[in-house]
């Protein structure tokens, strides 16, 4: 999970979203930003071809997440 640390810096871990609910982008109820969400927003992941196209990612959901700082 990503969060804002001391001094306003981005921190990652030690908490994890796990597979359930998973990242916000999975569309399964995740509410906190993850590295997967960030990678999707930055364009490193293809929302239409995740896992060989077996799963679509919610880029809009992931994009909305950081705007609230800690929860989507």
Tab-separated table of N, CA and C in Angstrom:
chain	number	residue	atom	x	y	z
A	1	UNK	N	0.832	-1.168	0.000
A	1	UNK	CA	0.000	0.000	0.000
A	1	UNK	C	0.884	1.241	0.000
A	2	UNK	N	0.449	2.232	-0.715
A	2	UNK	CA	1.141	3.503	-0.710
A	2	UNK	C	0.470	4.454	0.264
A	3	UNK	N	1.258	5.312	0.865
A	3	UNK	CA	0.704	6.327	1.760
A	3	UNK	C	1.668	7.504	1.848
A	4	UNK	N	1.174	8.610	2.363
A	4	UNK	CA	2.002	9.786	2.543
A	4	UNK	C	2.676	9.682	3.900
A	5	UNK	N	3.998	9.711	3.891
A	5	UNK	CA	4.766	9.579	5.116
A	5	UNK	C	5.151	10.924	5.692
A	6	UNK	N	6.047	10.875	6.665
A	6	UNK	CA	6.529	12.087	7.313
A	6	UNK	C	7.111	13.034	6.277
A	7	UNK	N	6.812	14.288	6.409
A	7	UNK	CA	7.339	15.282	5.489
A	7	UNK	C	6.668	15.273	4.128
A	8	UNK	N	5.559	14.517	3.987
A	8	UNK	CA	4.827	14.499	2.731
A	8	UNK	C	5.415	13.614	1.658
A	9	UNK	N	6.317	12.723	2.033
A	9	UNK	CA	6.939	11.839	1.045
A	9	UNK	C	6.113	10.590	0.820
A	10	UNK	N	6.212	10.022	-0.380
A	10	UNK	CA	5.518	8.787	-0.704
A	10	UNK	C	6.229	7.612	-0.047
A	11	UNK	N	5.467	6.781	0.631
A	11	UNK	CA	5.995	5.584	1.273
A	11	UNK	C	5.229	4.377	0.740
A	12	UNK	N	5.898	3.237	0.616
A	12	UNK	CA	5.255	2.002	0.177
A	12	UNK	C	5.559	0.919	1.194
A	13	UNK	N	4.500	0.192	1.636
A	13	UNK	CA	4.668	-0.914	2.575
A	13	UNK	C	4.670	-0.426	4.005
A	14	UNK	N	4.729	-1.322	4.948
A	14	UNK	CA	4.818	-2.779	4.789
A	14	UNK	C	3.474	-3.458	4.576
A	15	UNK	N	2.374	-2.699	4.636
A	15	UNK	CA	1.052	-3.298	4.420
A	15	UNK	C	0.872	-3.671	2.958
A	16	UNK	N	-0.041	-4.606	2.696
A	16	UNK	CA	-0.309	-5.067	1.342
A	16	UNK	C	-1.816	-5.196	1.122
A	17	UNK	N	-2.257	-4.973	-0.120
A	17	UNK	CA	-3.670	-5.158	-0.452
A	17	UNK	C	-3.978	-6.627	-0.652
A	18	UNK	N	-2.952	-7.438	-0.880
A	18	UNK	CA	-3.179	-8.860	-1.123
A	18	UNK	C	-3.996	-9.068	-2.390
A	19	UNK	N	-4.509	-10.246	-2.571
A	19	UNK	CA	-5.304	-10.556	-3.760
A	19	UNK	C	-6.768	-10.175	-3.569
A	20	UNK	N	-7.202	-10.113	-2.331
A	20	UNK	CA	-8.594	-9.752	-2.045
A	20	UNK	C	-8.603	-8.738	-0.905
A	21	UNK	N	-9.027	-7.528	-1.092
A	21	UNK	CA	-9.682	-7.056	-2.296
A	21	UNK	C	-8.716	-6.686	-3.409
A	22	UNK	N	-7.451	-6.522	-3.108
A	22	UNK	CA	-6.488	-6.174	-4.142
A	22	UNK	C	-6.450	-4.687	-4.423
A	23	UNK	N	-5.708	-4.302	-5.453
A	23	UNK	CA	-5.614	-2.897	-5.842
A	23	UNK	C	-6.972	-2.334	-6.252
A	24	UNK	N	-7.107	-1.029	-6.176
A	24	UNK	CA	-8.333	-0.368	-6.616
A	24	UNK	C	-8.628	-0.746	-8.064
A	25	UNK	N	-7.596	-0.830	-8.883
A	25	UNK	CA	-7.745	-1.131	-10.313
A	25	UNK	C	-8.389	-2.488	-10.582
A	26	UNK	N	-8.362	-3.384	-9.613
A	26	UNK	CA	-8.980	-4.699	-9.814
A	26	UNK	C	-10.506	-4.626	-9.790
A	27	UNK	N	-11.054	-3.544	-9.217
A	27	UNK	CA	-12.508	-3.392	-9.159
A	27	UNK	C	-13.184	-4.378	-8.232
A	28	UNK	N	-12.472	-4.795	-7.180
A	28	UNK	CA	-13.022	-5.778	-6.246
A	28	UNK	C	-13.133	-5.223	-4.830
A	29	UNK	N	-13.214	-3.907	-4.713
A	29	UNK	CA	-13.432	-3.302	-3.406
A	29	UNK	C	-12.218	-2.697	-2.741
A	30	UNK	N	-11.050	-2.742	-3.386
A	30	UNK	CA	-9.868	-2.105	-2.810
A	30	UNK	C	-10.085	-0.606	-2.692
A	31	UNK	N	-9.603	-0.011	-1.606
A	31	UNK	CA	-9.837	1.418	-1.381
A	31	UNK	C	-8.563	2.213	-1.146
A	32	UNK	N	-7.418	1.551	-1.123
A	32	UNK	CA	-6.166	2.251	-0.877
A	32	UNK	C	-5.221	2.060	-2.060
A	33	UNK	N	-4.450	3.100	-2.398
A	33	UNK	CA	-3.568	3.023	-3.563
A	33	UNK	C	-2.453	1.998	-3.366
A	34	UNK	N	-2.149	1.281	-4.441
A	34	UNK	CA	-1.084	0.277	-4.428
A	34	UNK	C	-0.097	0.573	-5.548
A	35	UNK	N	1.007	-0.134	-5.555
A	35	UNK	CA	1.989	0.000	-6.626
A	35	UNK	C	1.355	-0.381	-7.964
A	36	UNK	N	0.482	-1.382	-7.968
A	36	UNK	CA	-0.213	-1.762	-9.205
A	36	UNK	C	-1.051	-0.601	-9.729
A	37	UNK	N	-1.775	0.087	-8.850
A	37	UNK	CA	-2.563	1.245	-9.264
A	37	UNK	C	-1.658	2.321	-9.859
A	38	UNK	N	-0.544	2.598	-9.210
A	38	UNK	CA	0.388	3.608	-9.715
A	38	UNK	C	0.946	3.203	-11.077
A	39	UNK	N	1.306	1.940	-11.230
A	39	UNK	CA	1.840	1.477	-12.514
A	39	UNK	C	0.808	1.598	-13.629
A	40	UNK	N	-0.451	1.368	-13.314
A	40	UNK	CA	-1.516	1.515	-14.303
A	40	UNK	C	-1.671	2.980	-14.698
A	41	UNK	N	-1.734	3.871	-13.717
A	41	UNK	CA	-1.898	5.296	-13.980
A	41	UNK	C	-0.721	5.837	-14.800
A	42	UNK	N	0.477	5.356	-14.521
A	42	UNK	CA	1.667	5.821	-15.237
A	42	UNK	C	1.809	5.210	-16.629
A	43	UNK	N	0.952	4.265	-16.959
A	43	UNK	CA	0.983	3.671	-18.291
A	43	UNK	C	1.886	2.459	-18.429
A	44	UNK	N	2.410	1.950	-17.320
A	44	UNK	CA	3.269	0.764	-17.371
A	44	UNK	C	2.464	-0.514	-17.563
A	45	UNK	N	1.184	-0.478	-17.214
A	45	UNK	CA	0.282	-1.619	-17.411
A	45	UNK	C	-0.792	-1.237	-18.416
A	46	UNK	N	-1.178	-2.184	-19.241
A	46	UNK	CA	-2.239	-1.978	-20.231
A	46	UNK	C	-3.564	-2.413	-19.615
A	47	UNK	N	-4.477	-1.464	-19.416
A	47	UNK	CA	-5.745	-1.766	-18.741
A	47	UNK	C	-6.569	-2.802	-19.485
A	48	UNK	N	-6.383	-2.899	-20.794
A	48	UNK	CA	-7.160	-3.843	-21.597
A	48	UNK	C	-6.457	-5.171	-21.830
A	49	UNK	N	-5.202	-5.272	-21.413
A	49	UNK	CA	-4.454	-6.500	-21.680
A	49	UNK	C	-3.726	-7.005	-20.430
A	50	UNK	N	-4.340	-6.852	-19.280
A	50	UNK	CA	-3.749	-7.347	-18.038
A	50	UNK	C	-3.966	-8.856	-17.969
A	51	UNK	N	-2.959	-9.591	-17.604
A	51	UNK	CA	-3.016	-11.058	-17.570
A	51	UNK	C	-3.436	-11.626	-18.925
A	52	UNK	N	-2.856	-11.080	-19.975
A	52	UNK	CA	-3.162	-11.565	-21.315
A	52	UNK	C	-4.576	-11.265	-21.764
A	53	UNK	N	-5.169	-10.235	-21.184
A	53	UNK	CA	-6.529	-9.853	-21.541
A	53	UNK	C	-7.599	-10.557	-20.725
A	54	UNK	N	-7.181	-11.410	-19.805
A	54	UNK	CA	-8.142	-12.162	-18.988
A	54	UNK	C	-8.832	-11.281	-17.947
A	55	UNK	N	-8.229	-10.139	-17.631
A	55	UNK	CA	-8.794	-9.254	-16.611
A	55	UNK	C	-8.588	-7.810	-17.048
A	56	UNK	N	-9.637	-7.024	-17.054
A	56	UNK	CA	-9.552	-5.598	-17.382
A	56	UNK	C	-9.306	-4.814	-16.098
A	57	UNK	N	-8.487	-3.784	-16.186
A	57	UNK	CA	-8.191	-2.947	-15.035
A	57	UNK	C	-8.959	-1.635	-15.112
A	58	UNK	N	-9.315	-1.095	-13.949
A	58	UNK	CA	-10.074	0.148	-13.833
A	58	UNK	C	-9.108	1.317	-13.646
A	59	UNK	N	-8.684	1.916	-14.758
A	59	UNK	CA	-7.737	3.026	-14.683
A	59	UNK	C	-8.369	4.246	-14.018
A	60	UNK	N	-9.627	4.522	-14.307
A	60	UNK	CA	-10.299	5.673	-13.705
A	60	UNK	C	-10.356	5.541	-12.181
A	61	UNK	N	-10.636	4.346	-11.699
A	61	UNK	CA	-10.653	4.113	-10.254
A	61	UNK	C	-9.281	4.323	-9.639
A	62	UNK	N	-8.260	3.794	-10.305
A	62	UNK	CA	-6.888	3.944	-9.814
A	62	UNK	C	-6.459	5.404	-9.857
A	63	UNK	N	-6.888	6.117	-10.886
A	63	UNK	CA	-6.521	7.528	-11.033
A	63	UNK	C	-7.165	8.376	-9.942
A	64	UNK	N	-8.365	8.036	-9.527
A	64	UNK	CA	-9.060	8.794	-8.480
A	64	UNK	C	-8.434	8.575	-7.113
A	65	UNK	N	-7.786	7.469	-6.923
A	65	UNK	CA	-7.267	7.074	-5.621
A	65	UNK	C	-6.286	8.076	-4.993
A	66	UNK	N	-5.207	8.452	-5.634
A	66	UNK	CA	-4.241	9.338	-4.973
A	66	UNK	C	-4.783	10.716	-4.656
A	67	UNK	N	-5.851	11.137	-5.318
A	67	UNK	CA	-6.364	12.479	-5.080
A	67	UNK	C	-6.912	12.647	-3.668
A	68	UNK	N	-7.260	11.550	-3.022
A	68	UNK	CA	-7.779	11.645	-1.663
A	68	UNK	C	-6.710	11.344	-0.616
A	69	UNK	N	-5.483	11.175	-1.045
A	69	UNK	CA	-4.310	10.962	-0.199
A	69	UNK	C	-4.228	9.577	0.432
A	70	UNK	N	-5.271	9.072	1.033
A	70	UNK	CA	-5.139	7.772	1.683
A	70	UNK	C	-6.215	6.769	1.321
A	71	UNK	N	-7.370	7.215	0.886
A	71	UNK	CA	-8.442	6.290	0.544
A	71	UNK	C	-9.163	6.769	-0.714
A	72	UNK	N	-9.707	5.818	-1.467
A	72	UNK	CA	-10.436	6.156	-2.706
A	72	UNK	C	-11.915	6.258	-2.423
